[in-house]
PDB file of C-alpha atoms in Angstrom:
ATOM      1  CA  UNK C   1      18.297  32.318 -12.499  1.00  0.00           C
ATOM      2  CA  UNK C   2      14.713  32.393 -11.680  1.00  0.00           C
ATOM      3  CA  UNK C   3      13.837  29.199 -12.355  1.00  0.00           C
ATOM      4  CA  UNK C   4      17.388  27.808 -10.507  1.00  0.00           C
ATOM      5  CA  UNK C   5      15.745  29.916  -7.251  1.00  0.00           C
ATOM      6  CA  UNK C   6      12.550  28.606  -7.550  1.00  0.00           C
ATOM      7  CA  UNK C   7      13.560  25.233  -7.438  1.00  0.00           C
ATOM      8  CA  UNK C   8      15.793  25.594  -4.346  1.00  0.00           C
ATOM      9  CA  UNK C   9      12.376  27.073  -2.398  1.00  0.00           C
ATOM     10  CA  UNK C  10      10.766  24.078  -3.291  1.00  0.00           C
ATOM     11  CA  UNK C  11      13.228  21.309  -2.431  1.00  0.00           C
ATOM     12  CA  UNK C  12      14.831  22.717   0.406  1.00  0.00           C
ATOM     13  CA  UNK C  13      13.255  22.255   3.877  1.00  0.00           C
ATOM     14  CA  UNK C  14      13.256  25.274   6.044  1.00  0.00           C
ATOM     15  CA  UNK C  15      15.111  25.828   8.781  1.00  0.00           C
ATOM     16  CA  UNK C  16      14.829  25.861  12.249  1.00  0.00           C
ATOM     17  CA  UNK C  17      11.585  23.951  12.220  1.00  0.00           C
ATOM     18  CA  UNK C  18      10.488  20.672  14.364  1.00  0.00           C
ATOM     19  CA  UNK C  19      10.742  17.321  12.782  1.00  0.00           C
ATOM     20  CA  UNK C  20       7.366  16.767  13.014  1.00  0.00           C
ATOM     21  CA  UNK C  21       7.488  20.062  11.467  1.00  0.00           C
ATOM     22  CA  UNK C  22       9.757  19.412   8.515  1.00  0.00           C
ATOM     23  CA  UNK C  23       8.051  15.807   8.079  1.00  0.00           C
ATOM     24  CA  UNK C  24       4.884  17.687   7.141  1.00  0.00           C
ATOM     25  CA  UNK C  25       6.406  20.038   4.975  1.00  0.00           C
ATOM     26  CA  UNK C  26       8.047  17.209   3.200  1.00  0.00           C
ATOM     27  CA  UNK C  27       4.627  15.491   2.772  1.00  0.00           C
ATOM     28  CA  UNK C  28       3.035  18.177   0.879  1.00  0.00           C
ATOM     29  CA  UNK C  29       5.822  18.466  -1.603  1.00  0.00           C
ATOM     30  CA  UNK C  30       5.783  14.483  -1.947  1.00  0.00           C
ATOM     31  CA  UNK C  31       1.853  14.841  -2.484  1.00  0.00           C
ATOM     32  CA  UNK C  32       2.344  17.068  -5.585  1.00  0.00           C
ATOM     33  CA  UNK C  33       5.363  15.399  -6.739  1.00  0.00           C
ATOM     34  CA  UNK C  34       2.871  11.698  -6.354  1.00  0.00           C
ATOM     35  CA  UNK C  35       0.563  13.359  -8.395  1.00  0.00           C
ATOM     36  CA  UNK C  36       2.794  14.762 -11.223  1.00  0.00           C
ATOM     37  CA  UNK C  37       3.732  12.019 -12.166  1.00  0.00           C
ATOM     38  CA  UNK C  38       1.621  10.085 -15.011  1.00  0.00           C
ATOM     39  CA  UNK C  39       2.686   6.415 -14.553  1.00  0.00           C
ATOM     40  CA  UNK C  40       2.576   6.260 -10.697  1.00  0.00           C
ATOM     41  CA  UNK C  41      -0.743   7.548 -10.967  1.00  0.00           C
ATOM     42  CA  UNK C  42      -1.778   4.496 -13.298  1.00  0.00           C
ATOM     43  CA  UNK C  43       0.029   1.506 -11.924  1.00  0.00           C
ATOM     44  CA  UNK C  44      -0.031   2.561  -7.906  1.00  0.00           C
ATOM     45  CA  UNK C  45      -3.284   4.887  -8.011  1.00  0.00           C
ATOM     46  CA  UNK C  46      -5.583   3.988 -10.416  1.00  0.00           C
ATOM     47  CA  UNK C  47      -4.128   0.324 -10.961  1.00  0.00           C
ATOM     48  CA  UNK C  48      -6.614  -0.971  -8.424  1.00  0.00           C
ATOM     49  CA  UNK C  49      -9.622   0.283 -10.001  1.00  0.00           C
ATOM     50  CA  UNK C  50      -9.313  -0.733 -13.127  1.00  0.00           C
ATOM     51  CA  UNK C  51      -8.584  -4.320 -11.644  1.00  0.00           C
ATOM     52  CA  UNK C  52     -11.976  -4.018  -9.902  1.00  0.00           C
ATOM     53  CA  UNK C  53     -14.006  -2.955 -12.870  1.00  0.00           C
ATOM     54  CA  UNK C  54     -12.198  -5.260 -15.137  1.00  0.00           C
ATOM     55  CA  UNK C  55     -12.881  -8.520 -13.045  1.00  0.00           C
ATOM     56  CA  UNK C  56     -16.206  -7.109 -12.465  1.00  0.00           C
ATOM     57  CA  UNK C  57     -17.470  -6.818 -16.098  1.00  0.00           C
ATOM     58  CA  UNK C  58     -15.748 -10.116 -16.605  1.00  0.00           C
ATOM     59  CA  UNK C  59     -17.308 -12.417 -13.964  1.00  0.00           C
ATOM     60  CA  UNK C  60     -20.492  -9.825 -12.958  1.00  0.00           C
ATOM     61  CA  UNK C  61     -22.059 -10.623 -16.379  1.00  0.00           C
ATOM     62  CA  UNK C  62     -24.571 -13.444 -15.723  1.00  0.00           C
ATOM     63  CA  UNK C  63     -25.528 -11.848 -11.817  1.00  0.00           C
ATOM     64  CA  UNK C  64     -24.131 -12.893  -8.393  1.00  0.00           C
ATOM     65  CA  UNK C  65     -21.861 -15.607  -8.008  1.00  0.00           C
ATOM     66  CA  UNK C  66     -20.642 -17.848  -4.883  1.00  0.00           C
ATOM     67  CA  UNK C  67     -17.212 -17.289  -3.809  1.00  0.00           C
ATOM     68  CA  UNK C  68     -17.047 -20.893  -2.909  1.00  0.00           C
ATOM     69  CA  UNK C  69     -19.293 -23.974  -1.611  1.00  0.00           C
ATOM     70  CA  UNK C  70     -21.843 -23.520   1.187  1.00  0.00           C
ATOM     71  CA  UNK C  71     -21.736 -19.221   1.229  1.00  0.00           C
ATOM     72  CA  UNK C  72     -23.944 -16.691  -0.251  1.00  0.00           C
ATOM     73  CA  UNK C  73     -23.796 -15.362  -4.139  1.00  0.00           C
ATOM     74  CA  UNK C  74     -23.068 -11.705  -3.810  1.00  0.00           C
ATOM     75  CA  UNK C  75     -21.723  -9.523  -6.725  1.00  0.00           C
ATOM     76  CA  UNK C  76     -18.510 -10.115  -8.147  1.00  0.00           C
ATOM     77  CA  UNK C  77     -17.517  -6.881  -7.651  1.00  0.00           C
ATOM     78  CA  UNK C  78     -17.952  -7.644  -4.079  1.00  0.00           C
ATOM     79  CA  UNK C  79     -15.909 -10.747  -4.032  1.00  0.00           C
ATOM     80  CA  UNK C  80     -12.952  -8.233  -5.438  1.00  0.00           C
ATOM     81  CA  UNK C  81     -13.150  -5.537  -3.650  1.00  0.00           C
ATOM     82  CA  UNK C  82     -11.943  -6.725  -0.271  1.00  0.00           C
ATOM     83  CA  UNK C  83      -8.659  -7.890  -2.635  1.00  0.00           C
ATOM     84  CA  UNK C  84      -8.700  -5.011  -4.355  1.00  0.00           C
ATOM     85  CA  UNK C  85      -8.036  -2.831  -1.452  1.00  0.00           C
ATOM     86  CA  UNK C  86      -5.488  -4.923  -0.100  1.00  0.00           C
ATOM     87  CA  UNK C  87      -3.739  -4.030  -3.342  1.00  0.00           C
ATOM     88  CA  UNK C  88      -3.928  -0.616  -2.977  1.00  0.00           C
ATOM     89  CA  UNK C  89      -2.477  -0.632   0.505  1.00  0.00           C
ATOM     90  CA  UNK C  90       0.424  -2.803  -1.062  1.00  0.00           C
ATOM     91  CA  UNK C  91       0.753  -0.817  -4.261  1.00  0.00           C
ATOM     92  CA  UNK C  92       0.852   3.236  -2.292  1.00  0.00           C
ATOM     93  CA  UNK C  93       3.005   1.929   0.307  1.00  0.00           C
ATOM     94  CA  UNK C  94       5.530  -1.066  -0.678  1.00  0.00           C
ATOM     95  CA  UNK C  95       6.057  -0.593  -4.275  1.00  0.00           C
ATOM     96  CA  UNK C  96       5.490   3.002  -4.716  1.00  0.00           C
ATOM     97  CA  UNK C  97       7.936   3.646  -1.690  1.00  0.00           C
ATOM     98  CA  UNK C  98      10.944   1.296  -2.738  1.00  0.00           C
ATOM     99  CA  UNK C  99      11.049   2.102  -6.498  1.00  0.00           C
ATOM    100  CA  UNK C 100      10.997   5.682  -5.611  1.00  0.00           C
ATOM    101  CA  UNK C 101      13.302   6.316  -2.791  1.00  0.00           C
ATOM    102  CA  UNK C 102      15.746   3.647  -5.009  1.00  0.00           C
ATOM    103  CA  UNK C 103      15.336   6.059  -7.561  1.00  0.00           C
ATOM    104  CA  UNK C 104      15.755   9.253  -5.272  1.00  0.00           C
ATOM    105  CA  UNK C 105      18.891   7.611  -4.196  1.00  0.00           C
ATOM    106  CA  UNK C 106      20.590   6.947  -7.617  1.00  0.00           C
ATOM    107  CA  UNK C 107      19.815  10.289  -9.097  1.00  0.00           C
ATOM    108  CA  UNK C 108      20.961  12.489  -5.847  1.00  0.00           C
ATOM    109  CA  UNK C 109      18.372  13.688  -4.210  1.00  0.00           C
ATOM    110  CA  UNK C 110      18.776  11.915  -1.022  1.00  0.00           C
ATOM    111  CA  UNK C 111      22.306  12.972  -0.976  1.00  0.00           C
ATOM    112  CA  UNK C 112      21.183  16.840  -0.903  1.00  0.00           C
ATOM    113  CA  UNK C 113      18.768  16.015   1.180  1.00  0.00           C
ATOM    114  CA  UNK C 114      21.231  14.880   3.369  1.00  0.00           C
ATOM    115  CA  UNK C 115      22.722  18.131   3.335  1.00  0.00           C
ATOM    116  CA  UNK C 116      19.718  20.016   4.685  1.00  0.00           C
ATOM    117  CA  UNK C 117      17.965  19.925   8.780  1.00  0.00           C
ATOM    118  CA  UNK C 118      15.472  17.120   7.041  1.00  0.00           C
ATOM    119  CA  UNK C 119      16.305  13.915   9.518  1.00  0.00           C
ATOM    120  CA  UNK C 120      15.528  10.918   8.193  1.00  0.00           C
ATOM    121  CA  UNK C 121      12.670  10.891  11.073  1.00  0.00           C
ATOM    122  CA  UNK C 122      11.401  13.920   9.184  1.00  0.00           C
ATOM    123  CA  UNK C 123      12.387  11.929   5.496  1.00  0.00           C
ATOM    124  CA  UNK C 124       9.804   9.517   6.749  1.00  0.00           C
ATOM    125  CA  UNK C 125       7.340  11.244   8.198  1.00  0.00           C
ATOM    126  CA  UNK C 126       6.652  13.014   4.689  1.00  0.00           C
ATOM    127  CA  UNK C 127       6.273   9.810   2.626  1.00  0.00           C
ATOM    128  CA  UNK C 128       4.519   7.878   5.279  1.00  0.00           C
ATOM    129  CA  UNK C 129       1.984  11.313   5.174  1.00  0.00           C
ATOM    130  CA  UNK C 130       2.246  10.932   1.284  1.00  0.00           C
ATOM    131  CA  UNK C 131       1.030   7.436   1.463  1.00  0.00           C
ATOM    132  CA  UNK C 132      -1.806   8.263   3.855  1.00  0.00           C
ATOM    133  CA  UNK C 133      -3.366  10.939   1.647  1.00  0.00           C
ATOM    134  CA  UNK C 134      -2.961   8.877  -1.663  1.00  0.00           C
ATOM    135  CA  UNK C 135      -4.022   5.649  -0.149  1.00  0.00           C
ATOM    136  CA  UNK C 136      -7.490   7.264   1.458  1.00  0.00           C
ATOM    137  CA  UNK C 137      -8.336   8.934  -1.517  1.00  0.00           C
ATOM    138  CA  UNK C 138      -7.809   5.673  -3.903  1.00  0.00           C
ATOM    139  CA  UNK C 139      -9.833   3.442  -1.006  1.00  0.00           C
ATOM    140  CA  UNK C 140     -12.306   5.899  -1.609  1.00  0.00           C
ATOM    141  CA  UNK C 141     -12.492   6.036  -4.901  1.00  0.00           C
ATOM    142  CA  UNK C 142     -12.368   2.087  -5.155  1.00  0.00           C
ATOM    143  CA  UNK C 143     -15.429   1.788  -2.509  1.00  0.00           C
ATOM    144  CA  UNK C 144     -17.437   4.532  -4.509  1.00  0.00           C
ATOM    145  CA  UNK C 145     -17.177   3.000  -7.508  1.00  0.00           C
ATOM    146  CA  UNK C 146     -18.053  -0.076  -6.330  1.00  0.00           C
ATOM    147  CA  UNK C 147     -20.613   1.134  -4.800  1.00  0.00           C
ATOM    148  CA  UNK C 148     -22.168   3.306  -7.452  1.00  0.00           C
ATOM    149  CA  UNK C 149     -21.542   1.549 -10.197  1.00  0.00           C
ATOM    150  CA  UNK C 150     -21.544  -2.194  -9.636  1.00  0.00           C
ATOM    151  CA  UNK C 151     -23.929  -2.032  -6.502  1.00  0.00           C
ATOM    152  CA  UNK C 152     -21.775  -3.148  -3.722  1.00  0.00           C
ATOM    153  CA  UNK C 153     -23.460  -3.192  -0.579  1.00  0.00           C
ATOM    154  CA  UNK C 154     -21.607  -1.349   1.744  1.00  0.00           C
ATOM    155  CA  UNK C 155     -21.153  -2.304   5.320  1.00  0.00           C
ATOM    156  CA  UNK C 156     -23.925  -0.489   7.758  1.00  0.00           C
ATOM    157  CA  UNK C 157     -22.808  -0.901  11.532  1.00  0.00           C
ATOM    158  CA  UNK C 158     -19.652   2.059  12.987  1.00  0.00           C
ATOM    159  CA  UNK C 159     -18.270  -1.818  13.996  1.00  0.00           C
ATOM    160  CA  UNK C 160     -17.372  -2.587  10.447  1.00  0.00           C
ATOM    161  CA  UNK C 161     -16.220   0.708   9.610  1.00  0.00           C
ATOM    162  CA  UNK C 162     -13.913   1.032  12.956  1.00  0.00           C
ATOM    163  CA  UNK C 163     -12.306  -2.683  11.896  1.00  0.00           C
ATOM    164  CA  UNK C 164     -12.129  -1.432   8.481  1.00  0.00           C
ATOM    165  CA  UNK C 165     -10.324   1.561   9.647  1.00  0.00           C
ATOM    166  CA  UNK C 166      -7.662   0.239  12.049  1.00  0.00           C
ATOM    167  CA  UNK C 167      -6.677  -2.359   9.804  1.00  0.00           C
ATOM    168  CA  UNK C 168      -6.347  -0.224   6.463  1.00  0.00           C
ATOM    169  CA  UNK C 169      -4.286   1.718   9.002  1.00  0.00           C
ATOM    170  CA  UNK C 170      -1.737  -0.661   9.940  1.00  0.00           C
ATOM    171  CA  UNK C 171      -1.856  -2.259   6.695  1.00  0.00           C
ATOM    172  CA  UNK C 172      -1.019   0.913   5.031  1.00  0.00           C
ATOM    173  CA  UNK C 173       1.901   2.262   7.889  1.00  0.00           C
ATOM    174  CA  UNK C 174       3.267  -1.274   7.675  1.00  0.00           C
ATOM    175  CA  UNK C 175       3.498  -1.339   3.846  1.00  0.00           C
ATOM    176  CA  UNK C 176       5.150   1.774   3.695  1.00  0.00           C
ATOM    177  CA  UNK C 177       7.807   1.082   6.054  1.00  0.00           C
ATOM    178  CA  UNK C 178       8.484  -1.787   4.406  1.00  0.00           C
ATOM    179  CA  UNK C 179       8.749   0.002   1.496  1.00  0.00           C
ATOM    180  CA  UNK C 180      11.258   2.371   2.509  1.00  0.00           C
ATOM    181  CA  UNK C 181      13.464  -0.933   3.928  1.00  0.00           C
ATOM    182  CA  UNK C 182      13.590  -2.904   0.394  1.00  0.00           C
ATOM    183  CA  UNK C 183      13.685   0.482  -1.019  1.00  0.00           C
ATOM    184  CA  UNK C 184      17.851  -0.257  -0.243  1.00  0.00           C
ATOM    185  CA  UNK C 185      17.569  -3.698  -2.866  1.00  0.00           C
ATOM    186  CA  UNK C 186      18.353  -2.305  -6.225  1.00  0.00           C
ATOM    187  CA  UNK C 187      21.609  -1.591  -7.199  1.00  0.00           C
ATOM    188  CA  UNK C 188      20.420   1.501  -9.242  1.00  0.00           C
ATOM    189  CA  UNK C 189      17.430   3.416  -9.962  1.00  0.00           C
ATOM    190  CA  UNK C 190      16.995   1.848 -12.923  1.00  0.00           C
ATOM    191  CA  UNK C 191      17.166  -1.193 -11.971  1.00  0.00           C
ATOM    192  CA  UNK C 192      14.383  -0.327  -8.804  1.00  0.00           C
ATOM    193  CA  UNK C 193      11.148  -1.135 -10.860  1.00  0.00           C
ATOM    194  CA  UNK C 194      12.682  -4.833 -12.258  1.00  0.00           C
ATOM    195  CA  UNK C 195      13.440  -5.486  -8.488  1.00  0.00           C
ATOM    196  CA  UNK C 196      10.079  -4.451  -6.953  1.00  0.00           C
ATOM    197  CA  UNK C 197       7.460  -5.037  -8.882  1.00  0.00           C
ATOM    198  CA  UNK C 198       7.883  -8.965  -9.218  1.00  0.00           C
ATOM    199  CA  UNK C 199       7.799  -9.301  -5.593  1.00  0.00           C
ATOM    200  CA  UNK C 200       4.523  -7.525  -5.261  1.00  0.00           C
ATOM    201  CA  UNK C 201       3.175  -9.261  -8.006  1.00  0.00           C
ATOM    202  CA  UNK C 202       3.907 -12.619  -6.618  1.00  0.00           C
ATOM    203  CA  UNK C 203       2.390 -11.571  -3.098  1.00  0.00           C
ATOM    204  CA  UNK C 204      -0.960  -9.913  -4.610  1.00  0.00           C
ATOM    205  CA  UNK C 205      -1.099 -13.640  -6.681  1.00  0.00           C
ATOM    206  CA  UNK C 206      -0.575 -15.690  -3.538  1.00  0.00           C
ATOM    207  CA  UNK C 207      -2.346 -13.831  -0.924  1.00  0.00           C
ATOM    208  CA  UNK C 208      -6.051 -13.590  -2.176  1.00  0.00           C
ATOM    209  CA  UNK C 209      -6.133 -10.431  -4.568  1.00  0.00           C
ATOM    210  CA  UNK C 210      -6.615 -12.073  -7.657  1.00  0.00           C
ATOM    211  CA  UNK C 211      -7.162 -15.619  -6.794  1.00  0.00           C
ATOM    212  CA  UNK C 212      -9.555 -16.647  -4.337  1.00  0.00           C
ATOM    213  CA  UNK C 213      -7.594 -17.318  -1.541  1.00  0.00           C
ATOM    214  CA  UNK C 214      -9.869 -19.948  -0.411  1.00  0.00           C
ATOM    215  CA  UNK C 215      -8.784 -21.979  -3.560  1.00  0.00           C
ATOM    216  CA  UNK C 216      -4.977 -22.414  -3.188  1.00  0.00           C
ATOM    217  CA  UNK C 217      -2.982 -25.569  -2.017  1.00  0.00           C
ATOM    218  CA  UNK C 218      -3.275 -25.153   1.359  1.00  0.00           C
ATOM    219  CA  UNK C 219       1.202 -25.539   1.292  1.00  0.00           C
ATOM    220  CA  UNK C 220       0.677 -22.026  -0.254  1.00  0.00           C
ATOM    221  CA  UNK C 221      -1.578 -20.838   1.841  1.00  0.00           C
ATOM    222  CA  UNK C 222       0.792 -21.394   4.684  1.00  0.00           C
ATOM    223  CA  UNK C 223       3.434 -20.375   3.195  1.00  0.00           C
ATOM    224  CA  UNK C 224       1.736 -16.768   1.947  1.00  0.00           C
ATOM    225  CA  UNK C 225       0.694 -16.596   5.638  1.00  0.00           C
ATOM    226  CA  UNK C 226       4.053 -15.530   6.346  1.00  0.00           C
ATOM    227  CA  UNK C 227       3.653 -11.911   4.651  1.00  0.00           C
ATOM    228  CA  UNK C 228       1.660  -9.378   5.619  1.00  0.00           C
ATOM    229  CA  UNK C 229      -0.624  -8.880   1.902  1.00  0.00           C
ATOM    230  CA  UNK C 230      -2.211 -12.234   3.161  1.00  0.00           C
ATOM    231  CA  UNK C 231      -3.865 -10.491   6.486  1.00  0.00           C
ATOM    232  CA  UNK C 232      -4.656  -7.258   4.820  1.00  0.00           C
ATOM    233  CA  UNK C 233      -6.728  -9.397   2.323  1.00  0.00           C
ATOM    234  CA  UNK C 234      -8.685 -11.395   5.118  1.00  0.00           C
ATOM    235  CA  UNK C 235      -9.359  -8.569   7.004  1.00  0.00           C
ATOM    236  CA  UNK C 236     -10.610  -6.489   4.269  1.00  0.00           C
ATOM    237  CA  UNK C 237     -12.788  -9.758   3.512  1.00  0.00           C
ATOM    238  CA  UNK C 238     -14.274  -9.770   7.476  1.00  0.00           C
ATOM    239  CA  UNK C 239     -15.243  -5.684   6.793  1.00  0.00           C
ATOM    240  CA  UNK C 240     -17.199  -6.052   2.715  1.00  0.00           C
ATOM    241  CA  UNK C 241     -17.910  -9.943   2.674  1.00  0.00           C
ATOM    242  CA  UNK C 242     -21.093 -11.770   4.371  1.00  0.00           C
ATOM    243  CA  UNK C 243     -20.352 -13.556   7.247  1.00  0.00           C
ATOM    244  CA  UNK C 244     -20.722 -17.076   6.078  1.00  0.00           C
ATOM    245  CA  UNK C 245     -17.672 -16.066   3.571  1.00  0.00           C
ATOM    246  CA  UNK C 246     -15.512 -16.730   7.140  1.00  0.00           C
ATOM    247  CA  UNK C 247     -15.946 -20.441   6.954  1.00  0.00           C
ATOM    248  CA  UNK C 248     -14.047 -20.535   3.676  1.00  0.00           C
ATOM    249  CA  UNK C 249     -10.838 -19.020   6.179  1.00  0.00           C
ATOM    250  CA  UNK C 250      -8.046 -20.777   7.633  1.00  0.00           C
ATOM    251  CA  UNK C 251      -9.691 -22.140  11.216  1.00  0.00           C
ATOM    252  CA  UNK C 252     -13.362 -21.077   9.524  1.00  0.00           C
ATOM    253  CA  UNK C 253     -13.219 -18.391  11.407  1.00  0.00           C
ATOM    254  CA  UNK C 254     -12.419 -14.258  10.492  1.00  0.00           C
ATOM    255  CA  UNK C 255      -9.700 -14.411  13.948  1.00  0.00           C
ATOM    256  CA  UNK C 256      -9.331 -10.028  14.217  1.00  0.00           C
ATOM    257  CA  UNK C 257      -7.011 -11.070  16.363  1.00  0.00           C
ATOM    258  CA  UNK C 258      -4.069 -13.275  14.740  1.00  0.00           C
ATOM    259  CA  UNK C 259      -4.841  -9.933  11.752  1.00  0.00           C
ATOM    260  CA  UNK C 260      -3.979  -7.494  13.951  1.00  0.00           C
ATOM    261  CA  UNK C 261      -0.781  -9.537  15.156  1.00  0.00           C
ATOM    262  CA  UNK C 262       0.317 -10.053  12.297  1.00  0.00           C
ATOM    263  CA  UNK C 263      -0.043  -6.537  11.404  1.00  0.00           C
ATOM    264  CA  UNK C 264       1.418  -4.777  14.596  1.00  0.00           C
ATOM    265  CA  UNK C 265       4.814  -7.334  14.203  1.00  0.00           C
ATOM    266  CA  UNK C 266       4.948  -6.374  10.346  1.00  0.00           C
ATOM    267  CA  UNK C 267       4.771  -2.946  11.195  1.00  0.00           C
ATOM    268  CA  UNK C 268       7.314  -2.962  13.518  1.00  0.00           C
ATOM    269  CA  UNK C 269       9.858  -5.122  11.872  1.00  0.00           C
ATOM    270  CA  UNK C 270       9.248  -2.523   8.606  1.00  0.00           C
ATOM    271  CA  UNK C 271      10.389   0.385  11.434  1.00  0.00           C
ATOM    272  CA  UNK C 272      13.419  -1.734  12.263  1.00  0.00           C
ATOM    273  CA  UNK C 273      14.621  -2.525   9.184  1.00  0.00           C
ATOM    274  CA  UNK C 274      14.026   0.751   7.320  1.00  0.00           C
ATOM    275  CA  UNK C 275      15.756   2.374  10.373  1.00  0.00           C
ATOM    276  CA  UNK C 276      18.761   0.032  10.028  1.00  0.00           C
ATOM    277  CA  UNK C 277      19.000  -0.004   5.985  1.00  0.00           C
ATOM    278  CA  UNK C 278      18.332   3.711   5.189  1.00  0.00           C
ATOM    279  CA  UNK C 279      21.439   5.805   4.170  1.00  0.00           C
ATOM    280  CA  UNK C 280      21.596   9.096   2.665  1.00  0.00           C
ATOM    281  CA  UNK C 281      23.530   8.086  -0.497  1.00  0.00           C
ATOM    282  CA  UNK C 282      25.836   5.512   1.207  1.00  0.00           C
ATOM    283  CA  UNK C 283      25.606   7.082   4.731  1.00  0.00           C
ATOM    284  CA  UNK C 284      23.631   6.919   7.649  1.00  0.00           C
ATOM    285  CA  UNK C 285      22.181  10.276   8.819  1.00  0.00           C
TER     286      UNK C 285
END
């Protein structure tokens, strides 16, 4: 009887509390639910770092190598990182979002949930808060460690940092909206991981995270242009990459502002259609 009580505290929002309110309580139980659980940690969390260091030992063996013809030989790690961190934005928001709200939705939850003064502006206020914290802390973590341990130069001017910021920003709100939209795909809960994970594999593979992006047809690079992984890459690339790197871009040039266009309509269209597809079990809220 305890234990039944216990849970209800913990699962039910309170009452008579602001959205913003309830939003925020909802993002500290997501938080420790994110972290509870052993296989999200790996392959949203952690995934990204262990790419890093594994395509660091791999290529960083024999010293710094050129990303591509006429640019500067910096560390592999270097070359990754930018990619790396695009990753993670995809991985906390997009995937983690739609496999677990599909799975929220096929065991119940979001039909109690329903039941309760949590709004669905509330609902995504908590994850979107949930992604934030988990996505800072594993950019962190990604930059320290290759920082500390493969000797990444870091940027040095508040410039790099502030572009840095505002796009890990978008990319990250963006992601997770987007998340929460295709989050309505699988049939089942079950089915949520089968659905998902291919289609962020096949944007991490065409957008630059694990193949230079510079080295695609360019057919595919147009066609990857289309999604939003592609601009997260490039502008991660303007922030930890030497500037010569940006003749190796579309128009041989880093263009902050086509990124943060493509960003800003991404964002919004992930609003929209997360707005227009989310249902509490089958109804809108």
């Amino acid at each position: 009887m305890t234990a039944t009580a216990t849970r209800v505290r913990t699962t039910s929002p309170p009452r008579r509390r602001t959205a913003l309110t309830l939003g925020l309580w909802r993002a500290r139980f997501e938080i420790l639910q994110y972290f509870r659980s052993g296989d999200t940690l790996f392959f949203t969390f952690l995934f990204p770092v262990f790419m890093l260091a594994l395509f660091s030992t791999i290529f960083g063996g024999e010293g710094d190598i050129a990303g591509g013809a006429g640019v500067s030989a910096v560390p592999a790690a270097q070359l990754y990182l930018p990619g790396m961190l695009a990753a993670g934005l995809l991985l906390s928001g997009f995937q983690n979002l739609a496999v677990d709200i599909a799975m929220e939705r096929s065991d119940g939850t979001l039909k109690r949930l329903g039941g309760t003064p949590l709004s669905p502006v509330s609902y995504f206020t908590g994850k979107i808060a949930q992604v934030l914290a988990t996505g800072t802390l594993q950019a962190t973590i990604l930059i320290a460690v290759a920082a500390l341990v493969f000797d990444v130069p870091l940027p040095s001017t508040a410039e790099a940092w502030a572009t840095f910021a505002w796009i890990y920003v978008l990319g990250l709100i963006g992601s997770a909206l987007l998340g929460i939209a295709v989050s309505a795909l699988p049939r089942s809960g079950r089915s949520a991981t089968a659905v998902v994970v291919p289609i962020a594999l096949l944007l991490q593979f065409t957008s630059g995270v694990y193949l230079f992006f510079w080295l695609l047809p360019e057919w595919l690079q147009n066609v990857a242009s289309a999604f939003p992984l592609v601009w997260m890459a490039r502008g991660m690339r303007s922030v930890f990459l030497p500037a010569d790197y940006a003749t190796l871009e579309t128009g041989g040039e880093w263009n902050h502002g086509w990124i943060a266009i493509a960003l800003i309509g991404w964002l919004v269209i992930g609003l929209i259609a997360s707005r227009v597809t989310f249902r509490w079990n089958g109804r809108d809220a």
